[in-house]
PDB file of C-alpha atoms in Angstrom:
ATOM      1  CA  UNK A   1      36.852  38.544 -49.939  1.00  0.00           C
ATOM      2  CA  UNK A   2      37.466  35.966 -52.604  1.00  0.00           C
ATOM      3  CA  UNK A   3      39.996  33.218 -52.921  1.00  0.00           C
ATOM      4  CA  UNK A   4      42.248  35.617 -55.331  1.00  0.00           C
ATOM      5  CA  UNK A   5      41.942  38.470 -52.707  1.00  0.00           C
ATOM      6  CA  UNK A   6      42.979  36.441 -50.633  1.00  0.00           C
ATOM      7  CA  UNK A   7      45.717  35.117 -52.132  1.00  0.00           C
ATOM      8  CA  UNK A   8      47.300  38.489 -53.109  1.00  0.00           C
ATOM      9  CA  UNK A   9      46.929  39.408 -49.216  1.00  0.00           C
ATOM     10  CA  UNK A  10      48.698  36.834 -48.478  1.00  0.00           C
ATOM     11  CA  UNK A  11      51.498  37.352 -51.116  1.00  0.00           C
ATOM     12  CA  UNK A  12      51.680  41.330 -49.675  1.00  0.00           C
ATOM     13  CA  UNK A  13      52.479  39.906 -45.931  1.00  0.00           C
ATOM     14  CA  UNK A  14      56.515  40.365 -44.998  1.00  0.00           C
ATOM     15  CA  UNK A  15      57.214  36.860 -45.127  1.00  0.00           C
ATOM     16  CA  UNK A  16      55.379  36.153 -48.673  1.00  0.00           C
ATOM     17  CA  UNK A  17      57.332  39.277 -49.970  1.00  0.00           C
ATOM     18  CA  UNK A  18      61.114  37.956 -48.290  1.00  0.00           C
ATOM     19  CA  UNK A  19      60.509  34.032 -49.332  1.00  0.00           C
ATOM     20  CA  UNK A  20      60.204  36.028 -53.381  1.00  0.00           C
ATOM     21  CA  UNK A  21      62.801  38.197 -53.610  1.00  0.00           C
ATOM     22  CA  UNK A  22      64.789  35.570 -51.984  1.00  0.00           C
ATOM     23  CA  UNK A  23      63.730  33.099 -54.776  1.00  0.00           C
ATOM     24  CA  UNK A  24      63.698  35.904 -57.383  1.00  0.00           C
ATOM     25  CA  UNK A  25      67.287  36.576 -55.897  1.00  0.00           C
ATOM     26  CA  UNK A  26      68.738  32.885 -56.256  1.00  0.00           C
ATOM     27  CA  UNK A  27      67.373  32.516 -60.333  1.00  0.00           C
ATOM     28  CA  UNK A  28      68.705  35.495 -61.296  1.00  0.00           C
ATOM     29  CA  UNK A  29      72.524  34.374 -59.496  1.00  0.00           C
ATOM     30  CA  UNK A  30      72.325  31.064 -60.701  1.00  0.00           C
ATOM     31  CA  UNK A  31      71.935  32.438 -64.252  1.00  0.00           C
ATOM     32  CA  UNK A  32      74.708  34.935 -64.118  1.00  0.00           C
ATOM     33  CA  UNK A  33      76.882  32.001 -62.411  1.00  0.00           C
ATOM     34  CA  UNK A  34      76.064  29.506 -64.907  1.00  0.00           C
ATOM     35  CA  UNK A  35      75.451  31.610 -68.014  1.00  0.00           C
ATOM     36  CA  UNK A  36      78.162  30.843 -70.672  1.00  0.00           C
ATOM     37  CA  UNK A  37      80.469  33.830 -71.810  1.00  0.00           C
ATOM     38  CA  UNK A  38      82.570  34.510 -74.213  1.00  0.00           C
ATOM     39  CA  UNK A  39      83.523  32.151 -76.807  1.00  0.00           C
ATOM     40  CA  UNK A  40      81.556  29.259 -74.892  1.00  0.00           C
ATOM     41  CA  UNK A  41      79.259  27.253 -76.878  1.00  0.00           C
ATOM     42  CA  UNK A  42      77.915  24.685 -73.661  1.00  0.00           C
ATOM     43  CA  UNK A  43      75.147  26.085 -71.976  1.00  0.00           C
ATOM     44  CA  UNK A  44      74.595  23.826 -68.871  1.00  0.00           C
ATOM     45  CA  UNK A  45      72.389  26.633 -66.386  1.00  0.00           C
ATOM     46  CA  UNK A  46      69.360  24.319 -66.786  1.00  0.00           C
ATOM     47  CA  UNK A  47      71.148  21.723 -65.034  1.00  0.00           C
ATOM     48  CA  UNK A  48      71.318  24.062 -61.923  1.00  0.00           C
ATOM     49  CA  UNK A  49      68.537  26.177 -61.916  1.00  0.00           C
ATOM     50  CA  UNK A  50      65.699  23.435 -62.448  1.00  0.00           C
ATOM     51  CA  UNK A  51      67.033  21.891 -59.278  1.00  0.00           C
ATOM     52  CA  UNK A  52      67.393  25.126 -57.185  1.00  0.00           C
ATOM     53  CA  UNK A  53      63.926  26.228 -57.954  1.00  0.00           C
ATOM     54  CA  UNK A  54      62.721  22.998 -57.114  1.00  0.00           C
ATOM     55  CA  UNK A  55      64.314  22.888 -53.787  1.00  0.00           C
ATOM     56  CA  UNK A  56      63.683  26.259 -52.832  1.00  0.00           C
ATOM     57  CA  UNK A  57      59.926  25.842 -53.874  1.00  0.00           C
ATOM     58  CA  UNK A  58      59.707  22.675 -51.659  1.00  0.00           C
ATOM     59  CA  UNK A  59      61.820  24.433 -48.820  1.00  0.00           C
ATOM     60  CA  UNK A  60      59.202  27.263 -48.884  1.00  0.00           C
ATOM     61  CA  UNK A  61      56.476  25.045 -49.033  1.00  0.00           C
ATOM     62  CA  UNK A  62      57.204  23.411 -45.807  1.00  0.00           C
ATOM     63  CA  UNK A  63      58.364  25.899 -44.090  1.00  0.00           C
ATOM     64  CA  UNK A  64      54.544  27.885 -44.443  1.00  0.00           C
ATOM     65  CA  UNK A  65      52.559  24.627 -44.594  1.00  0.00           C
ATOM     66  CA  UNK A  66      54.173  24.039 -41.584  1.00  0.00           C
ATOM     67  CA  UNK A  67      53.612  27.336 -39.889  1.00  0.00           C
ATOM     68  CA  UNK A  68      49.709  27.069 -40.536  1.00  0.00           C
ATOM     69  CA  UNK A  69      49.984  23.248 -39.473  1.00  0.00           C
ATOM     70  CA  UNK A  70      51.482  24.007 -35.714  1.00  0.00           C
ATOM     71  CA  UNK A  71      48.656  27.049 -34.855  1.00  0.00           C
ATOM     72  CA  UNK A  72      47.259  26.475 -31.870  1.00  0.00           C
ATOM     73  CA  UNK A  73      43.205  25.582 -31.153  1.00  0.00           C
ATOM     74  CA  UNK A  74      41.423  28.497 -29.895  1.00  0.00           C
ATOM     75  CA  UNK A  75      40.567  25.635 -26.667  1.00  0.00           C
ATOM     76  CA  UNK A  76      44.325  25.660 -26.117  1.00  0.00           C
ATOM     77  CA  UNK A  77      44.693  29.524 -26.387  1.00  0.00           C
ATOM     78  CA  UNK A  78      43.080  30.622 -23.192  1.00  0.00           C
ATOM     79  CA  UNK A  79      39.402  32.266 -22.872  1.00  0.00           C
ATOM     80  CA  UNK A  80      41.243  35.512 -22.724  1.00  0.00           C
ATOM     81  CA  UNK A  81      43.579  35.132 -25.760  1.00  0.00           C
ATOM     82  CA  UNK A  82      42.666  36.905 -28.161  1.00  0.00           C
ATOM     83  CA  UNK A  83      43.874  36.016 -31.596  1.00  0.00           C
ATOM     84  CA  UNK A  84      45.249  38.277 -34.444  1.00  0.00           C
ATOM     85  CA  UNK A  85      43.605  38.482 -37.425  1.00  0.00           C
ATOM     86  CA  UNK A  86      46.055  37.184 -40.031  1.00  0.00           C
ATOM     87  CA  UNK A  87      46.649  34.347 -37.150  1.00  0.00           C
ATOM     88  CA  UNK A  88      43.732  32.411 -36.741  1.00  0.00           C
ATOM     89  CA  UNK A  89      43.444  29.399 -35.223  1.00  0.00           C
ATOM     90  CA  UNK A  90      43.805  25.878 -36.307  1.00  0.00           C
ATOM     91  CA  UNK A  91      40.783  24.210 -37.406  1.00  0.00           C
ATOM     92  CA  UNK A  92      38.801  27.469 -37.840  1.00  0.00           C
ATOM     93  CA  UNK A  93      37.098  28.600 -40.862  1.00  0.00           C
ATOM     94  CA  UNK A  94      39.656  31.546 -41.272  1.00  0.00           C
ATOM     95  CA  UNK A  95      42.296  28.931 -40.717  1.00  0.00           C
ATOM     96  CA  UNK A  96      40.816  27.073 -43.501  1.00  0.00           C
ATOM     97  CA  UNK A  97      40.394  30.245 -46.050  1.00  0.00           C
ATOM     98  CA  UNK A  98      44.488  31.324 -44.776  1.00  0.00           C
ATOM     99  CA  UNK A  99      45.574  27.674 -45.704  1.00  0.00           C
ATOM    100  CA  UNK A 100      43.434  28.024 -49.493  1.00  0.00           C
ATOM    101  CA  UNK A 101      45.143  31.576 -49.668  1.00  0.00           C
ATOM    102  CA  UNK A 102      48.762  30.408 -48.843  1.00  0.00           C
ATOM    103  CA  UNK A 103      48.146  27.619 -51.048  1.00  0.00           C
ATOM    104  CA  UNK A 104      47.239  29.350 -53.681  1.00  0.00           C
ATOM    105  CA  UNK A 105      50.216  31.654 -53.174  1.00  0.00           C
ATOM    106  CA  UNK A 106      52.583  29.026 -53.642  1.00  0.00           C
ATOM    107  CA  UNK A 107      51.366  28.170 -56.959  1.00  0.00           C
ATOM    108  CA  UNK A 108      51.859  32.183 -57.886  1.00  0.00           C
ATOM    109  CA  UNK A 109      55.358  31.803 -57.045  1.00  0.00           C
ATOM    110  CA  UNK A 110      55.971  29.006 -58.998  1.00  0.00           C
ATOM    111  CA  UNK A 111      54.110  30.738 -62.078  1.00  0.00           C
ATOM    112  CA  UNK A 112      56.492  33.778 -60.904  1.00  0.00           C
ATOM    113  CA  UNK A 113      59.305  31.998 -61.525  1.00  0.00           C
ATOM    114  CA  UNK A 114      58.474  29.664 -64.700  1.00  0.00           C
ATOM    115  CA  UNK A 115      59.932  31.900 -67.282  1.00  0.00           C
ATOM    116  CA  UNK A 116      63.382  31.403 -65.640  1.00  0.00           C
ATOM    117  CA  UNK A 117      63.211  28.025 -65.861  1.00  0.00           C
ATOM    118  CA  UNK A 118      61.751  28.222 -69.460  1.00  0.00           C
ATOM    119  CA  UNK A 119      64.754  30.431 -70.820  1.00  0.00           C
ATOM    120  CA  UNK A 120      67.611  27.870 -69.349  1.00  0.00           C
ATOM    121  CA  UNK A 121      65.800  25.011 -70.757  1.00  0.00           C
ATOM    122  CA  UNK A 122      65.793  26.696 -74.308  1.00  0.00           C
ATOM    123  CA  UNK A 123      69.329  27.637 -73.683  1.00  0.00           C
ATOM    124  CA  UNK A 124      70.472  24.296 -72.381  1.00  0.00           C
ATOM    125  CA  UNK A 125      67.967  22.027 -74.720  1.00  0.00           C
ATOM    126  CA  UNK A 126      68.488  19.382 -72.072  1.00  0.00           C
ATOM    127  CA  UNK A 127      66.744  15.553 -72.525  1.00  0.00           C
ATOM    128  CA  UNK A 128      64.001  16.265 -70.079  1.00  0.00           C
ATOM    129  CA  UNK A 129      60.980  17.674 -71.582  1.00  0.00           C
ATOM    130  CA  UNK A 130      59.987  21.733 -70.334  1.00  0.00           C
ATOM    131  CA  UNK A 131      56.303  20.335 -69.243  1.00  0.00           C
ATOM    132  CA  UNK A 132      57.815  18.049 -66.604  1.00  0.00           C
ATOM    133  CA  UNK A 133      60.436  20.643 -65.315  1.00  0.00           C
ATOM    134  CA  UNK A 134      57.928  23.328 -64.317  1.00  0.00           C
ATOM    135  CA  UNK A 135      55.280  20.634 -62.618  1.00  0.00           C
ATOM    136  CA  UNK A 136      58.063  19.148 -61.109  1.00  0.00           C
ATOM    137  CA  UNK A 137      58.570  23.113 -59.648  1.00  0.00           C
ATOM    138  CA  UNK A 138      54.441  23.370 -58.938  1.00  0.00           C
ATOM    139  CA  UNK A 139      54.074  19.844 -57.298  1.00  0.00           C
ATOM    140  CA  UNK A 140      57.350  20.419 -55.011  1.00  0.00           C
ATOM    141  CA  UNK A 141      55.886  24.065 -54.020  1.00  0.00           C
ATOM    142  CA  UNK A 142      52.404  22.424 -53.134  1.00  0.00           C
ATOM    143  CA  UNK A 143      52.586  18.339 -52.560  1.00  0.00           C
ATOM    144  CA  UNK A 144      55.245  20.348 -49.631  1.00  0.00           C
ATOM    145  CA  UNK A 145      53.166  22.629 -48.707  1.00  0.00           C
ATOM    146  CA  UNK A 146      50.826  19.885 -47.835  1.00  0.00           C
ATOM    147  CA  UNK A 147      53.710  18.058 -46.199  1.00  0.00           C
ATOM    148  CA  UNK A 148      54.083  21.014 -44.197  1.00  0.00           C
ATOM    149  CA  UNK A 149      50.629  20.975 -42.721  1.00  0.00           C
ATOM    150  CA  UNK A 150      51.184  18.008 -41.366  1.00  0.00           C
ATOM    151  CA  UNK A 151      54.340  18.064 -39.802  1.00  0.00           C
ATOM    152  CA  UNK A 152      53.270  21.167 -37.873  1.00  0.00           C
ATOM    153  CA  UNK A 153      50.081  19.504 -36.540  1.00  0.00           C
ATOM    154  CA  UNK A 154      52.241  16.490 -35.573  1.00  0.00           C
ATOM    155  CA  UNK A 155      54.713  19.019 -33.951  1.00  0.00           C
ATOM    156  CA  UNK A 156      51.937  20.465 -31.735  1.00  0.00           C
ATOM    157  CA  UNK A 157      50.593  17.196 -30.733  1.00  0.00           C
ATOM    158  CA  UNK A 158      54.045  15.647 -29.858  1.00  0.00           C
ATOM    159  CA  UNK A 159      54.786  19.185 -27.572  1.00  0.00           C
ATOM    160  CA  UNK A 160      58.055  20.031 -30.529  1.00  0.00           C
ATOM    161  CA  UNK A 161      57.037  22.952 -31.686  1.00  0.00           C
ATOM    162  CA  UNK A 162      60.144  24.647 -30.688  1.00  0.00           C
ATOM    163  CA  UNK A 163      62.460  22.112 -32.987  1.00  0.00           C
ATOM    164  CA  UNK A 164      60.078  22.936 -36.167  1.00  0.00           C
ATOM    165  CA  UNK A 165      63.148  25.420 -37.126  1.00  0.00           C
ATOM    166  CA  UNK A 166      65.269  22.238 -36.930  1.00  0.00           C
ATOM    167  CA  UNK A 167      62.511  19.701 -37.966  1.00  0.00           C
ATOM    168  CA  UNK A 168      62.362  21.703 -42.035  1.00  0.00           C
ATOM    169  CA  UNK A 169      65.715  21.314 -43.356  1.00  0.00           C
ATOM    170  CA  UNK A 170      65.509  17.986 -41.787  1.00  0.00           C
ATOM    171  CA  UNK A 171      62.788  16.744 -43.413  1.00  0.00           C
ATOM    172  CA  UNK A 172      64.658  18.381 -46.806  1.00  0.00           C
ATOM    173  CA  UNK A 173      67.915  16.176 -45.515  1.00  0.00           C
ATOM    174  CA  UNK A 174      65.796  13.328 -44.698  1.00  0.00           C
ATOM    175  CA  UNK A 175      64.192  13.354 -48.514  1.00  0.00           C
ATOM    176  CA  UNK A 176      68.061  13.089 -50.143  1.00  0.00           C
ATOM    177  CA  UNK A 177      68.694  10.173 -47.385  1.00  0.00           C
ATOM    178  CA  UNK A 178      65.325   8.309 -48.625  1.00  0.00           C
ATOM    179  CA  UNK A 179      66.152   8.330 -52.450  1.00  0.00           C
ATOM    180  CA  UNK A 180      69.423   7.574 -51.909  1.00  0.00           C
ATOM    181  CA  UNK A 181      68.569   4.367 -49.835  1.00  0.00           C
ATOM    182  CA  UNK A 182      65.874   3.298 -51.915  1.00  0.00           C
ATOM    183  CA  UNK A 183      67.765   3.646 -55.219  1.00  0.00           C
ATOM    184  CA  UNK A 184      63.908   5.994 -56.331  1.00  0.00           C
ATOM    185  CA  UNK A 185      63.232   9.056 -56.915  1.00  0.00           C
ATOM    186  CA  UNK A 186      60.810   9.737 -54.197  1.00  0.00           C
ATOM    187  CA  UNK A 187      60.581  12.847 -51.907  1.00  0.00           C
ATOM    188  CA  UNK A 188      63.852  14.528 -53.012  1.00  0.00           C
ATOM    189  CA  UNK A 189      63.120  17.745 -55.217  1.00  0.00           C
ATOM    190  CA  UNK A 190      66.848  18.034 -56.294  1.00  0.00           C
ATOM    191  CA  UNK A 191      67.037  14.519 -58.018  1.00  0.00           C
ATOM    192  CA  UNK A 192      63.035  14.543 -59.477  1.00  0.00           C
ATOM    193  CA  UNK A 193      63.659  17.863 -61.082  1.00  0.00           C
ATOM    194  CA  UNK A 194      66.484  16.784 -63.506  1.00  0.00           C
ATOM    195  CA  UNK A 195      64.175  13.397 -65.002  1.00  0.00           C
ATOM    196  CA  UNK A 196      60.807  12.485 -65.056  1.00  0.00           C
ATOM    197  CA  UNK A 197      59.928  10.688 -61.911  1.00  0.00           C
ATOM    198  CA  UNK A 198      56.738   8.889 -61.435  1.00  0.00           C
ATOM    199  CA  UNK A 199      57.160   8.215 -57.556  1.00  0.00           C
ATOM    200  CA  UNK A 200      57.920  11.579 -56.847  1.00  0.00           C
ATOM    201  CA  UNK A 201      54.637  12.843 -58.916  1.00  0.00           C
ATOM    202  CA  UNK A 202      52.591  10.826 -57.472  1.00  0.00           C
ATOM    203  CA  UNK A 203      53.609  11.664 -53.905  1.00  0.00           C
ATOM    204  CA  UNK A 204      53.735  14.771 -54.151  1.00  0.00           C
ATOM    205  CA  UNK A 205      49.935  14.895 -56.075  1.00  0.00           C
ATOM    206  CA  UNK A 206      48.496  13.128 -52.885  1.00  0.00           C
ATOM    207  CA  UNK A 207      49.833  15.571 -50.451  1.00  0.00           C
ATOM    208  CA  UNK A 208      48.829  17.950 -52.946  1.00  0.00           C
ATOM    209  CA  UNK A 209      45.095  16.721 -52.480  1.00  0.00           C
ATOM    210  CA  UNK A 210      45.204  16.463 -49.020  1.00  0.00           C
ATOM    211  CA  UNK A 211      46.270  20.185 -48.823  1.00  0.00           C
ATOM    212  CA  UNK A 212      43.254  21.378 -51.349  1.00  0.00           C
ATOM    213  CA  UNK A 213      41.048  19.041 -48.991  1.00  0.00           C
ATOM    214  CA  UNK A 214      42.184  20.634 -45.875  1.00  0.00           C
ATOM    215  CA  UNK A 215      41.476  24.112 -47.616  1.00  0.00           C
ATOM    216  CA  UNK A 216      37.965  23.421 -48.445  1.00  0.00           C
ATOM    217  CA  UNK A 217      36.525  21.973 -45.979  1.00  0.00           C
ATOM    218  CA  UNK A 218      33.238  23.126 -44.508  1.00  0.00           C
ATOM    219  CA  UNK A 219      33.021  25.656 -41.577  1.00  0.00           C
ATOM    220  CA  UNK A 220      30.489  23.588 -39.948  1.00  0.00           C
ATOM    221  CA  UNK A 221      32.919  20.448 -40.315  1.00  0.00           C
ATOM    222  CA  UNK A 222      35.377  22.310 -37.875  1.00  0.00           C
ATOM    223  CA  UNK A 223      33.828  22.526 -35.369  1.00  0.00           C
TER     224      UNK A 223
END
Protein backbone atom coordinates (compact mmCIF):
# COMPACT_ATOMS: atom_id res chain seq x y z
CA UNK A 1 0.00 0.00 0.00
CA UNK A 2 1.24 3.47 -0.74
CA UNK A 3 1.97 6.41 1.46
CA UNK A 4 -1.68 7.98 0.52
CA UNK A 5 -3.32 4.55 1.35
CA UNK A 6 -1.89 4.72 4.07
CA UNK A 7 -2.65 7.84 5.16
CA UNK A 8 -6.43 7.58 4.51
CA UNK A 9 -6.25 4.26 6.76
CA UNK A 10 -5.04 6.00 9.17
CA UNK A 11 -7.52 8.98 8.96
CA UNK A 12 -10.56 6.03 8.94
CA UNK A 13 -9.18 4.62 12.51
CA UNK A 14 -11.65 5.83 15.64
CA UNK A 15 -9.25 8.09 17.02
CA UNK A 16 -8.29 9.93 13.53
CA UNK A 17 -12.15 10.21 12.97
CA UNK A 18 -12.91 11.69 16.98
CA UNK A 19 -9.60 14.12 16.99
CA UNK A 20 -11.78 15.70 13.35
CA UNK A 21 -15.03 16.07 14.23
CA UNK A 22 -13.74 17.35 17.43
CA UNK A 23 -11.67 19.98 15.49
CA UNK A 24 -14.39 20.30 12.81
CA UNK A 25 -16.68 20.79 15.98
CA UNK A 26 -14.59 23.69 17.73
CA UNK A 27 -14.28 25.96 14.08
CA UNK A 28 -17.60 25.76 13.39
CA UNK A 29 -18.52 27.08 17.45
CA UNK A 30 -15.97 29.52 17.43
CA UNK A 31 -17.51 31.03 14.27
CA UNK A 32 -21.06 31.08 15.43
CA UNK A 33 -19.61 32.55 18.89
CA UNK A 34 -17.60 35.12 17.32
CA UNK A 35 -19.52 35.84 14.12
CA UNK A 36 -20.92 39.45 14.21
CA UNK A 37 -24.83 39.87 14.02
CA UNK A 38 -27.01 42.24 13.48
CA UNK A 39 -26.12 45.73 12.94
CA UNK A 40 -22.33 44.90 13.87
CA UNK A 41 -19.79 46.11 11.57
CA UNK A 42 -16.37 44.55 13.72
CA UNK A 43 -15.63 41.25 12.72
CA UNK A 44 -12.92 40.01 15.22
CA UNK A 45 -13.48 35.72 14.74
CA UNK A 46 -9.98 35.63 13.18
CA UNK A 47 -8.58 36.70 16.32
CA UNK A 48 -9.99 33.45 17.95
CA UNK A 49 -10.12 30.92 15.55
CA UNK A 50 -6.41 31.24 14.14
CA UNK A 51 -5.34 30.56 17.69
CA UNK A 52 -7.76 27.64 18.46
CA UNK A 53 -6.83 25.81 15.36
CA UNK A 54 -3.40 26.29 16.12
CA UNK A 55 -3.60 24.89 19.53
CA UNK A 56 -5.78 22.17 18.82
CA UNK A 57 -3.52 21.16 15.78
CA UNK A 58 -0.44 21.17 18.13
CA UNK A 59 -2.52 19.42 20.99
CA UNK A 60 -3.33 16.64 18.43
CA UNK A 61 -0.04 16.49 17.21
CA UNK A 62 1.46 15.51 20.44
CA UNK A 63 -0.88 13.65 21.68
CA UNK A 64 -0.39 10.89 18.39
CA UNK A 65 3.32 11.65 17.95
CA UNK A 66 3.44 10.73 21.29
CA UNK A 67 1.41 7.58 21.17
CA UNK A 68 3.71 6.15 18.27
CA UNK A 69 6.83 7.54 20.31
CA UNK A 70 6.06 5.36 23.71
CA UNK A 71 5.37 1.74 21.61
CA UNK A 72 7.16 -0.72 22.99
CA UNK A 73 10.30 -2.84 21.14
CA UNK A 74 9.19 -6.13 20.04
CA UNK A 75 12.57 -7.29 22.60
CA UNK A 76 10.53 -5.74 25.40
CA UNK A 77 7.16 -7.37 24.33
CA UNK A 78 7.78 -10.95 25.23
CA UNK A 79 8.59 -13.92 22.61
CA UNK A 80 4.96 -14.75 22.96
CA UNK A 81 3.39 -11.27 22.43
CA UNK A 82 2.04 -11.02 19.62
CA UNK A 83 1.44 -7.59 18.23
CA UNK A 84 -1.68 -6.11 16.45
CA UNK A 85 -1.46 -5.03 13.22
CA UNK A 86 -2.28 -1.31 13.33
CA UNK A 87 0.20 -1.51 16.58
CA UNK A 88 3.48 -2.29 15.55
CA UNK A 89 6.35 -1.92 17.31
CA UNK A 90 8.78 0.83 17.80
CA UNK A 91 11.62 0.89 15.56
CA UNK A 92 10.04 -1.53 13.03
CA UNK A 93 9.53 -0.93 9.47
CA UNK A 94 5.64 -0.85 9.97
CA UNK A 95 6.36 1.48 12.82
CA UNK A 96 8.18 3.58 10.44
CA UNK A 97 5.40 3.46 7.44
CA UNK A 98 2.45 4.15 10.67
CA UNK A 99 4.61 7.23 11.77
CA UNK A 100 4.84 8.53 7.61
CA UNK A 101 0.98 7.70 7.56
CA UNK A 102 0.03 9.60 10.82
CA UNK A 103 2.22 12.24 9.67
CA UNK A 104 0.85 12.67 6.72
CA UNK A 105 -2.59 12.67 8.33
CA UNK A 106 -1.89 15.57 10.29
CA UNK A 107 -1.13 17.65 7.41
CA UNK A 108 -4.81 16.46 5.90
CA UNK A 109 -6.32 17.89 8.86
CA UNK A 110 -4.77 20.98 8.69
CA UNK A 111 -5.68 21.23 4.81
CA UNK A 112 -9.26 20.08 6.29
CA UNK A 113 -9.53 22.88 8.18
CA UNK A 114 -7.76 25.83 6.08
CA UNK A 115 -10.86 27.18 4.55
CA UNK A 116 -12.10 28.10 8.07
CA UNK A 117 -9.33 29.91 8.79
CA UNK A 118 -9.33 31.51 5.25
CA UNK A 119 -13.05 32.85 5.58
CA UNK A 120 -12.33 34.64 9.20
CA UNK A 121 -9.26 36.15 7.87
CA UNK A 122 -11.27 37.70 4.87
CA UNK A 123 -13.91 38.61 7.31
CA UNK A 124 -11.62 40.04 9.94
CA UNK A 125 -8.81 41.52 7.33
CA UNK A 126 -6.49 41.35 10.31
CA UNK A 127 -2.51 42.74 9.98
CA UNK A 128 -1.08 39.28 9.73
CA UNK A 129 -0.79 38.02 6.31
CA UNK A 130 -3.27 34.56 5.37
CA UNK A 131 0.14 32.64 4.18
CA UNK A 132 1.61 32.80 7.68
CA UNK A 133 -1.72 31.93 9.53
CA UNK A 134 -2.28 28.56 7.84
CA UNK A 135 1.69 27.43 8.12
CA UNK A 136 1.59 28.60 11.41
CA UNK A 137 -1.61 25.82 11.62
CA UNK A 138 0.64 23.07 9.38
CA UNK A 139 3.98 23.58 11.33
CA UNK A 140 2.09 23.41 14.89
CA UNK A 141 0.17 20.10 13.59
CA UNK A 142 3.62 18.54 12.45
CA UNK A 143 6.91 20.36 14.16
CA UNK A 144 4.33 18.69 17.36
CA UNK A 145 3.83 15.81 16.01
CA UNK A 146 7.52 15.43 15.92
CA UNK A 147 7.67 16.74 19.46
CA UNK A 148 5.44 14.04 20.26
CA UNK A 149 7.70 11.27 19.09
CA UNK A 150 10.02 12.16 21.27
CA UNK A 151 8.48 12.70 24.39
CA UNK A 152 6.94 9.22 24.16
CA UNK A 153 10.32 7.53 23.53
CA UNK A 154 11.71 9.54 26.48
CA UNK A 155 8.58 8.40 28.49
CA UNK A 156 9.39 4.71 27.85
CA UNK A 157 12.96 5.02 28.64
CA UNK A 158 12.42 7.00 31.93
CA UNK A 159 9.58 4.00 33.00
CA UNK A 160 6.51 7.26 32.77
CA UNK A 161 4.52 6.02 30.45
CA UNK A 162 1.58 6.06 32.67
CA UNK A 163 1.89 10.14 33.27
CA UNK A 164 1.99 10.65 29.24
CA UNK A 165 -1.92 11.61 29.83
CA UNK A 166 -0.52 14.21 32.25
CA UNK A 167 2.89 14.81 30.48
CA UNK A 168 0.62 16.48 26.93
CA UNK A 169 -1.20 19.31 28.27
CA UNK A 170 1.88 19.85 30.21
CA UNK A 171 4.11 20.20 27.67
CA UNK A 172 1.12 22.64 26.00
CA UNK A 173 1.29 24.58 29.65
CA UNK A 174 4.93 24.40 29.69
CA UNK A 175 5.11 26.16 25.95
CA UNK A 176 2.85 29.41 27.37
CA UNK A 177 5.34 29.36 30.57
CA UNK A 178 8.52 29.43 28.07
CA UNK A 179 7.33 32.46 25.89
CA UNK A 180 6.19 34.17 28.60
CA UNK A 181 9.64 33.97 30.45
CA UNK A 182 11.64 34.56 27.55
CA UNK A 183 9.68 37.61 26.33
CA UNK A 184 9.76 35.16 22.38
CA UNK A 185 7.57 33.63 20.64
CA UNK A 186 8.89 30.17 20.80
CA UNK A 187 6.94 26.88 21.37
CA UNK A 188 3.54 28.45 22.21
CA UNK A 189 0.95 27.92 19.24
CA UNK A 190 -1.58 30.42 20.80
CA UNK A 191 0.83 33.52 20.72
CA UNK A 192 2.80 32.44 17.11
CA UNK A 193 -0.52 32.14 15.41
CA UNK A 194 -1.69 35.81 15.83
CA UNK A 195 2.06 37.39 14.27
CA UNK A 196 4.68 36.16 12.32
CA UNK A 197 7.20 34.49 14.50
CA UNK A 198 10.54 33.45 13.30
CA UNK A 199 11.56 31.37 16.51
CA UNK A 200 8.55 29.54 16.53
CA UNK A 201 9.00 28.60 12.58
CA UNK A 202 12.05 27.60 12.87
CA UNK A 203 11.46 25.26 15.80
CA UNK A 204 8.84 23.88 14.81
CA UNK A 205 10.53 23.17 10.96
CA UNK A 206 13.35 21.17 12.80
CA UNK A 207 11.07 18.93 14.68
CA UNK A 208 9.27 18.89 11.58
CA UNK A 209 12.45 17.28 9.86
CA UNK A 210 13.23 15.11 12.45
CA UNK A 211 9.67 13.60 12.19
CA UNK A 212 9.95 13.15 8.12
CA UNK A 213 13.51 11.61 9.04
CA UNK A 214 12.15 9.24 11.51
CA UNK A 215 9.43 8.27 8.81
CA UNK A 216 11.82 7.38 6.17
CA UNK A 217 14.25 5.70 7.40
CA UNK A 218 15.45 2.40 5.99
CA UNK A 219 14.07 -1.02 7.19
CA UNK A 220 17.46 -2.37 7.31
CA UNK A 221 18.55 0.76 9.53
CA UNK A 222 16.12 -0.60 12.29
CA UNK A 223 17.28 -3.22 13.01
Amino acid sequence: MNLIGLAAARLSRQDMLQGLTVLLAAMCVVLALRWPAGAAIVNDSWFVLAPVRCVLLAFGGLAWGTALGCRQRRSEMGESYVPLPWSPPFGEAAWHREVAATLVAMLSLAVVTAPFDVLAHAATYPGVSVGWSLAAATLSATGFFGLGLVLGRGARIAHLVALLPLLVPAVLAGAVWLDLALGIRLANPWFAALRPAPWYAGLMALATVAAVITAVRRPEETK
